[in-house]
Short mmCIF file of C-alpha atoms and ligand atoms in Angstrom, two decimals:
data_model
loop_
_atom_site.label_atom_id
_atom_site.label_comp_id
_atom_site.label_asym_id
_atom_site.label_seq_id
_atom_site.Cartn_x
_atom_site.Cartn_y
_atom_site.Cartn_z
CA MET A 1 17.87 11.84 -4.82
CA SER A 2 21.42 10.53 -4.66
CA SER A 3 21.06 7.04 -3.21
CA THR A 4 21.20 4.09 -5.60
CA LEU A 5 21.09 1.36 -2.96
CA THR A 6 18.65 -1.48 -3.56
CA LEU A 7 15.72 -1.74 -1.17
CA ALA A 8 17.25 -4.82 0.50
CA GLU A 9 20.50 -2.89 1.10
CA MET A 10 18.55 0.06 2.49
CA LEU A 11 16.74 -2.18 4.96
CA ALA A 12 20.01 -3.55 6.43
CA PRO A 13 19.50 -1.84 9.84
CA VAL A 14 16.30 -3.83 10.40
CA GLN A 15 17.26 -7.17 8.78
CA PRO A 16 17.41 -9.04 12.14
CA GLY A 17 13.92 -7.78 13.04
CA LEU A 18 12.63 -8.68 9.56
CA GLU A 19 14.10 -12.19 9.91
CA ARG A 20 12.25 -12.55 13.21
CA MET A 21 9.06 -11.28 11.57
CA ARG A 22 9.45 -13.82 8.71
CA ALA A 23 9.84 -16.65 11.23
CA ILE A 24 6.65 -15.56 13.01
CA LEU A 25 4.81 -15.36 9.67
CA ALA A 26 6.09 -18.78 8.59
CA ALA A 27 4.76 -20.28 11.82
CA GLU A 28 1.40 -18.55 11.28
CA LEU A 29 1.14 -19.74 7.70
CA THR A 30 1.64 -23.44 8.28
CA GLU A 31 -1.30 -25.75 7.57
CA SER A 32 -1.65 -29.30 6.34
CA GLY A 33 -3.54 -30.85 3.42
CA PRO A 34 -5.24 -28.85 0.68
CA VAL A 35 -5.49 -25.78 2.93
CA GLY A 36 -1.73 -25.97 3.49
CA GLU A 37 -1.09 -26.06 -0.25
CA ARG A 38 -3.16 -22.93 -0.71
CA VAL A 39 -1.66 -21.08 2.26
CA GLU A 40 1.88 -21.99 1.18
CA SER A 41 1.22 -20.70 -2.32
CA LEU A 42 1.14 -17.21 -0.79
CA ALA A 43 4.90 -17.36 -0.29
CA ARG A 44 5.33 -16.87 -4.06
CA PHE A 45 4.06 -13.38 -3.88
CA ARG A 46 5.50 -12.06 -0.66
CA GLY A 47 6.50 -8.51 -1.45
CA LYS A 48 8.90 -5.82 -0.40
CA GLU A 49 7.90 -5.99 3.28
CA LEU A 50 8.13 -2.21 3.28
CA ARG A 51 5.34 -1.69 5.79
CA ALA A 52 6.80 -4.24 8.22
CA ALA A 53 10.21 -2.62 7.84
CA MET A 54 8.66 0.75 8.64
CA VAL A 55 7.41 -0.54 12.01
CA LEU A 56 10.97 -1.51 12.90
CA LEU A 57 12.59 1.60 11.41
CA ALA A 58 10.20 4.02 13.10
CA GLY A 59 10.91 2.21 16.36
CA GLN A 60 14.69 2.37 15.95
CA ALA A 61 14.52 6.00 14.85
CA VAL A 62 13.08 6.99 18.23
CA GLY A 63 15.09 4.49 20.28
CA ASN A 64 12.25 1.96 20.63
CA GLU A 65 13.53 -1.59 20.09
CA HIS A 66 10.77 -3.37 21.99
CA PRO A 67 11.18 -7.17 21.53
CA GLU A 68 7.56 -7.51 20.38
CA LEU A 69 7.94 -5.11 17.44
CA PRO A 70 8.66 -7.96 14.93
CA GLN A 71 5.37 -9.53 16.04
CA VAL A 72 3.57 -6.21 15.55
CA ALA A 73 5.17 -6.08 12.07
CA ALA A 74 3.94 -9.64 11.36
CA VAL A 75 0.37 -8.64 12.29
CA LEU A 76 0.62 -5.75 9.89
CA GLU A 77 2.06 -7.90 7.08
CA LEU A 78 -0.77 -10.43 7.50
CA ILE A 79 -3.36 -7.67 7.18
CA HIS A 80 -1.53 -6.27 4.16
CA LEU A 81 -1.45 -9.69 2.51
CA ALA A 82 -5.17 -10.20 3.21
CA THR A 83 -6.01 -6.88 1.56
CA LEU A 84 -3.98 -7.77 -1.56
CA VAL A 85 -5.67 -11.15 -1.95
CA HIS A 86 -9.12 -9.55 -1.68
CA ASP A 87 -8.14 -6.53 -3.78
CA ASP A 88 -7.20 -8.72 -6.73
CA VAL A 89 -10.63 -10.37 -6.60
CA LEU A 90 -12.38 -6.98 -6.51
CA ASP A 91 -10.21 -5.61 -9.33
CA GLY A 92 -10.30 -8.78 -11.45
CA ALA A 93 -6.49 -8.63 -11.49
CA ASP A 94 -4.92 -11.94 -12.52
CA LEU A 95 -1.26 -11.02 -12.00
CA ARG A 96 0.66 -9.62 -9.04
CA ARG A 97 4.41 -9.52 -8.57
CA ASN A 98 4.71 -11.31 -11.89
CA VAL A 99 2.86 -14.41 -10.66
CA PRO A 100 -0.82 -15.34 -10.92
CA SER A 101 -2.91 -13.75 -8.16
CA VAL A 102 -4.56 -16.13 -5.69
CA HIS A 103 -7.95 -16.20 -7.41
CA ALA A 104 -6.27 -16.72 -10.77
CA GLN A 105 -4.21 -19.63 -9.49
CA TRP A 106 -7.04 -21.24 -7.49
CA ASP A 107 -10.49 -19.64 -7.67
CA GLU A 108 -12.48 -16.77 -6.14
CA GLN A 109 -13.84 -18.83 -3.24
CA THR A 110 -10.29 -19.75 -2.23
CA ALA A 111 -9.10 -16.14 -2.50
CA ILE A 112 -11.94 -14.81 -0.37
CA LEU A 113 -11.49 -17.49 2.28
CA LEU A 114 -7.70 -17.21 2.26
CA GLY A 115 -7.95 -13.44 2.69
CA ASP A 116 -10.37 -13.99 5.59
CA MET A 117 -8.01 -16.54 7.10
CA LEU A 118 -5.04 -14.18 6.88
CA TYR A 119 -7.05 -11.42 8.50
CA SER A 120 -8.18 -13.79 11.28
CA ARG A 121 -4.57 -14.89 11.81
CA ALA A 122 -3.57 -11.26 12.19
CA PHE A 123 -6.35 -10.78 14.71
CA HIS A 124 -5.25 -13.89 16.64
CA LEU A 125 -1.56 -12.93 16.60
CA SER A 126 -2.43 -9.49 17.95
CA THR A 127 -4.11 -11.11 20.97
CA ARG A 128 -0.76 -12.62 21.94
CA LEU A 129 0.87 -9.21 22.33
CA ARG A 130 1.29 -7.73 25.78
CA SER A 131 -0.70 -4.58 25.01
CA VAL A 132 -3.82 -4.09 22.89
CA LEU A 133 -2.39 -0.99 21.18
CA ALA A 134 -1.55 -2.79 17.92
CA ALA A 135 -4.99 -4.46 17.82
CA GLN A 136 -6.65 -1.11 18.50
CA VAL A 137 -4.69 0.84 15.86
CA LEU A 138 -4.79 -1.87 13.19
CA SER A 139 -8.47 -2.76 13.60
CA LYS A 140 -9.21 0.92 13.00
CA SER A 141 -6.88 0.87 9.99
CA ALA A 142 -8.68 -2.16 8.55
CA GLN A 143 -12.01 -0.35 8.87
CA ARG A 144 -10.59 2.70 7.09
CA ILE A 145 -9.10 0.52 4.33
CA CYS A 146 -12.46 -1.15 3.70
CA ALA A 147 -14.26 2.20 3.75
CA GLY A 148 -11.72 3.57 1.24
CA GLU A 149 -12.29 0.61 -1.07
CA MET A 150 -16.07 0.97 -0.80
CA GLU A 151 -15.91 4.67 -1.56
CA GLN A 152 -13.65 3.98 -4.54
CA ALA A 153 -16.15 1.43 -5.86
CA ALA A 154 -19.03 3.86 -5.36
CA LEU A 155 -17.17 6.59 -7.26
CA ARG A 156 -16.13 4.64 -10.35
CA TYR A 157 -16.37 6.65 -13.59
CA ARG A 158 -16.51 9.94 -11.67
CA PHE A 159 -14.42 12.18 -13.90
CA ASP A 160 -15.29 15.24 -11.78
CA LEU A 161 -13.89 13.74 -8.58
CA PRO A 162 -12.12 16.52 -6.62
CA GLN A 163 -8.45 15.82 -5.97
CA GLU A 164 -9.10 15.93 -2.20
CA ARG A 165 -11.60 13.08 -2.55
CA TYR A 166 -9.17 11.03 -4.67
CA GLU A 167 -6.50 11.60 -2.01
CA ALA A 168 -8.87 10.72 0.82
CA ILE A 169 -9.60 7.38 -0.89
CA ALA A 170 -5.92 6.67 -1.61
CA GLY A 171 -5.12 7.78 1.92
CA ALA A 172 -7.59 5.30 3.37
CA LYS A 173 -6.95 2.29 1.14
CA THR A 174 -3.15 2.56 0.99
CA ALA A 175 -1.55 5.28 3.14
CA GLU A 176 -3.39 4.19 6.29
CA LEU A 177 -1.29 1.05 6.71
CA TYR A 178 1.98 2.96 6.25
CA ALA A 179 0.79 5.52 8.80
CA ALA A 180 -0.20 2.80 11.28
CA ALA A 181 3.16 1.04 10.78
CA CYS A 182 5.09 4.17 11.67
CA GLU A 183 2.81 5.10 14.56
CA LEU A 184 3.09 1.63 16.10
CA GLY A 185 6.85 1.48 15.66
CA ALA A 186 7.23 4.73 17.55
CA ARG A 187 4.53 4.12 20.13
CA TYR A 188 4.31 0.42 20.95
CA GLN A 189 5.77 -0.33 24.39
CA GLY A 190 3.83 -3.44 25.40
CA ASP A 191 2.50 -1.46 28.34
CA PRO A 192 -0.45 0.98 28.32
CA ALA A 193 1.13 2.95 31.17
CA LEU A 194 3.95 3.95 28.78
CA GLU A 195 1.93 4.07 25.55
CA GLY A 196 -1.04 6.11 26.65
CA PRO A 197 -4.56 4.65 26.38
CA PRO A 198 -4.95 2.63 23.16
CA ALA A 199 -7.86 4.71 21.87
CA SER A 200 -6.00 8.00 22.38
CA PRO A 201 -4.50 9.72 19.35
CA PRO A 202 -0.71 9.56 18.84
CA VAL A 203 1.39 12.46 20.12
CA GLY A 204 5.01 13.60 19.76
CA TRP A 205 7.25 11.39 17.58
CA ALA A 206 4.42 8.86 17.12
CA LEU A 207 2.27 11.58 15.55
CA GLU A 208 5.14 12.94 13.45
CA LEU A 209 6.03 9.46 12.20
CA ARG A 210 2.38 8.63 11.54
CA GLU A 211 2.22 11.71 9.28
CA PHE A 212 5.50 10.66 7.64
CA GLY A 213 3.96 7.25 6.89
CA ARG A 214 0.76 8.81 5.56
CA GLU A 215 2.65 11.07 3.15
CA VAL A 216 4.92 8.27 1.96
CA GLY A 217 1.93 5.92 1.54
CA LEU A 218 -0.08 8.48 -0.39
CA ALA A 219 2.87 9.19 -2.69
CA PHE A 220 3.26 5.41 -3.13
CA GLN A 221 -0.36 5.10 -4.31
CA ILE A 222 -0.07 8.08 -6.65
CA ILE A 223 3.04 6.53 -8.25
CA ASP A 224 1.19 3.19 -8.40
CA ASP A 225 -1.58 4.94 -10.34
CA VAL A 226 0.98 6.53 -12.67
CA LEU A 227 2.60 3.14 -13.28
CA ASP A 228 -0.81 1.72 -14.17
CA LEU A 229 -0.85 4.19 -17.08
CA GLU A 230 2.77 4.24 -18.21
CA GLY A 231 4.54 1.26 -16.60
CA GLN A 232 5.85 -1.88 -18.30
CA GLU A 233 4.05 -5.03 -17.23
CA GLU A 234 7.26 -7.06 -16.57
CA GLN A 235 8.65 -4.24 -14.45
CA VAL A 236 5.56 -3.49 -12.36
CA GLY A 237 4.68 -7.20 -12.10
CA LYS A 238 0.98 -6.42 -12.69
CA ARG A 239 -1.15 -5.76 -15.71
CA VAL A 240 -1.09 -2.10 -16.67
CA GLY A 241 -4.30 -0.34 -17.63
CA ASN A 242 -6.31 -2.15 -14.96
CA ASP A 243 -7.56 1.11 -13.45
CA VAL A 244 -9.04 2.17 -16.79
CA GLU A 245 -10.65 -1.27 -17.20
CA ASP A 246 -12.09 -1.02 -13.68
CA GLY A 247 -13.42 2.54 -14.01
CA LYS A 248 -10.97 4.02 -11.49
CA VAL A 249 -10.36 7.62 -12.48
CA THR A 250 -6.94 8.30 -10.97
CA LEU A 251 -5.10 11.58 -10.42
CA PRO A 252 -3.34 11.81 -13.84
CA VAL A 253 -6.64 11.28 -15.66
CA LEU A 254 -8.57 13.63 -13.36
CA HIS A 255 -6.02 16.33 -14.13
CA VAL A 256 -6.15 15.81 -17.90
CA TYR A 257 -9.95 15.61 -17.90
CA ALA A 258 -10.38 18.84 -15.91
CA SER A 259 -8.53 20.90 -18.51
CA ALA A 260 -9.70 19.04 -21.64
CA SER A 261 -12.13 20.39 -24.24
CA GLY A 262 -15.67 18.98 -24.42
CA PRO A 263 -14.90 16.57 -27.29
CA VAL A 264 -11.73 15.28 -25.59
CA GLN A 265 -13.66 14.79 -22.34
CA ALA A 266 -16.24 12.78 -24.28
CA ALA A 267 -13.47 10.68 -25.85
CA ILE A 268 -11.99 10.00 -22.40
CA ARG A 269 -15.37 8.87 -21.07
CA GLU A 270 -15.81 6.69 -24.14
CA ALA A 271 -12.38 5.09 -23.57
CA TYR A 272 -13.46 4.09 -20.06
CA GLN A 273 -17.04 3.10 -20.74
CA GLY A 274 -17.72 2.73 -24.44
CA SER A 275 -17.86 -0.53 -26.36
CA LEU A 276 -14.42 -1.68 -27.49
CA PRO A 277 -13.32 -2.83 -30.93
CA ALA A 278 -12.29 -6.52 -30.84
CA GLY A 279 -8.75 -6.94 -29.52
CA ALA A 280 -8.45 -3.33 -28.29
CA ASN A 281 -7.72 -2.43 -24.71
CA ARG A 282 -9.07 0.60 -22.88
CA LEU A 283 -5.68 2.07 -22.00
CA GLU A 284 -4.70 2.15 -25.68
CA VAL A 285 -8.00 3.84 -26.51
CA LEU A 286 -7.47 6.35 -23.69
CA ARG A 287 -3.94 7.12 -24.91
CA ALA A 288 -5.35 7.78 -28.38
CA ALA A 289 -8.10 10.01 -26.91
CA CYS A 290 -5.83 12.41 -25.03
CA ASP A 291 -2.26 13.27 -24.08
CA LEU A 292 -1.76 11.74 -20.65
CA GLY A 293 1.68 13.39 -20.32
CA PRO A 294 0.59 16.54 -18.43
CA GLY A 295 -1.52 14.47 -16.02
CA ILE A 296 1.35 12.10 -15.33
CA HIS A 297 3.69 15.06 -14.82
CA TYR A 298 1.21 16.67 -12.43
CA ALA A 299 0.70 13.47 -10.42
CA LYS A 300 4.46 12.89 -10.12
CA GLY A 301 4.78 16.50 -8.93
CA ARG A 302 2.16 15.91 -6.25
CA ALA A 303 3.95 12.72 -5.15
CA GLN A 304 7.20 14.67 -5.02
CA ASP A 305 5.63 17.40 -2.84
CA LEU A 306 4.30 14.78 -0.42
CA LEU A 307 7.70 13.11 -0.27
CA GLN A 308 9.43 16.47 0.32
CA ASN A 309 7.13 16.97 3.30
CA ALA A 310 7.87 13.45 4.51
CA LEU A 311 11.60 14.08 4.11
CA ARG A 312 11.36 17.26 6.17
CA ARG A 313 9.78 15.25 8.96
CA ALA A 314 12.39 12.49 8.69
CA HIS A 315 15.24 15.02 8.75
CA GLY A 316 13.87 16.28 12.08
CA LEU A 317 14.51 12.88 13.74
CA PRO A 318 17.60 12.32 15.90
CA ASP A 319 20.55 11.04 13.82
CA SER A 320 20.58 7.24 13.36
CA ALA A 321 20.95 4.55 10.69
CA ALA A 322 17.16 4.06 10.84
CA LYS A 323 16.54 7.76 10.15
CA ASN A 324 18.82 7.53 7.08
CA THR A 325 16.84 4.53 5.86
CA LEU A 326 13.51 6.33 6.30
CA VAL A 327 14.93 9.16 4.19
CA ARG A 328 16.08 6.66 1.54
CA ILE A 329 12.68 4.95 1.49
CA ALA A 330 11.01 8.27 0.70
CA GLU A 331 13.53 8.77 -2.15
CA TYR A 332 13.04 5.19 -3.35
CA ILE A 333 9.25 5.63 -3.65
CA LEU A 334 9.77 8.47 -6.07
CA ARG A 335 12.03 6.52 -8.39
CA ARG A 336 10.34 3.15 -7.99
CA GLN A 337 9.38 1.18 -11.05
CA ARG A 338 7.38 -1.51 -9.24
C1 FPP B 1 -4.57 -1.33 -3.60
O1 FPP B 1 -5.13 -0.48 -4.54
C2 FPP B 1 -5.49 -1.34 -2.43
C3 FPP B 1 -5.38 -2.16 -1.42
C4 FPP B 1 -4.26 -3.13 -1.33
C5 FPP B 1 -6.42 -2.21 -0.36
C6 FPP B 1 -7.42 -3.30 -0.67
C7 FPP B 1 -8.36 -3.53 0.45
C8 FPP B 1 -9.44 -4.31 0.39
C9 FPP B 1 -9.83 -5.03 -0.84
C10 FPP B 1 -10.29 -4.48 1.61
C11 FPP B 1 -9.99 -5.81 2.29
C12 FPP B 1 -9.65 -5.53 3.66
C13 FPP B 1 -9.23 -6.42 4.60
C14 FPP B 1 -8.98 -5.92 5.96
C15 FPP B 1 -9.01 -7.86 4.33
P1 FPP B 1 -4.94 -0.75 -6.08
O2 FPP B 1 -5.93 -1.75 -6.53
O3 FPP B 1 -4.96 0.57 -6.72
O4 FPP B 1 -3.45 -1.31 -6.15
P2 FPP B 1 -2.87 -2.52 -6.96
O5 FPP B 1 -2.49 -1.95 -8.29
O6 FPP B 1 -1.66 -2.96 -6.19
O7 FPP B 1 -3.90 -3.58 -7.07
MG1 MG B 2 -5.87 -3.58 -7.26
#
């Protein structure tokens, strides 16, 4: 874990492709009148563009610099943005990236419709690509993301959730898009004769990079869940303790709960579901009910194991600046604060 480069510095090898992707997105996100005002407000909370960068990096890492890859990355970013706008409605989260979320700035109707519009724009943009591979892969990803979110909602307050089930949900709602980004970067050729049939599973480097993306994405979500318990609001740019408020029992809490005594388990359940004294918040009550330290340590260890696996895969790639960046991204996820 030696690199101390910022994320922007790390992404230098794909800056031209990211610039192209931003230009495509800007063109997609132009509207007039009140709709325009709402669409343009999204620019405030454009994020790290990590998933888009991974399309371009995975491509470069295997010698694929197809001119349509920035457009594939833009489709992916639009889907990602749509999921965030909807996610904040579902989670009742009023802050993201240190600015009010869309429904907090406008209202829920706007957030739902804006999310739908972003998703439709992604769909439309994908129809302008020469091959249907990106549409095929990403429409499947979107289905998995929605299924993951539904399963998560159905399993709120499940303190006995097996770790595999927690990981399957995190894998679907978060890691899927990282996996798809890496698969598409490696596989997209704008020509089914070179890509293999769109519905066929990835093979070779595309499969290896898909797995790399899945492991990085899963580690990202585990760290996100840790930050929700121990992060600082200004640093993470979101409210902390939202998962406890929303009844999401994440890996650190699952671990603590599994080895807690009966009375401590009852206190944990009470922190999530009991009535609250005026002015109290559930995370504070949870912290008073148990020592979250061992759970946080365990979850970070699991994220580290996933990233070690991802690093092994990345090290197997042919030498290139893009390979070095993929390695640094895996290291960055582990030390990320937001
Ligand atoms: C973040 O989890 C989860 C997502 C960003 C996925 C959300 C997906 C949906 C709401 C389905 C909508 C799908 C489409 C295709 C529009 P989190 O809440 O743990 O992370 P957070 O702390 O960043 O909010
Ligand atoms: Mg959320």
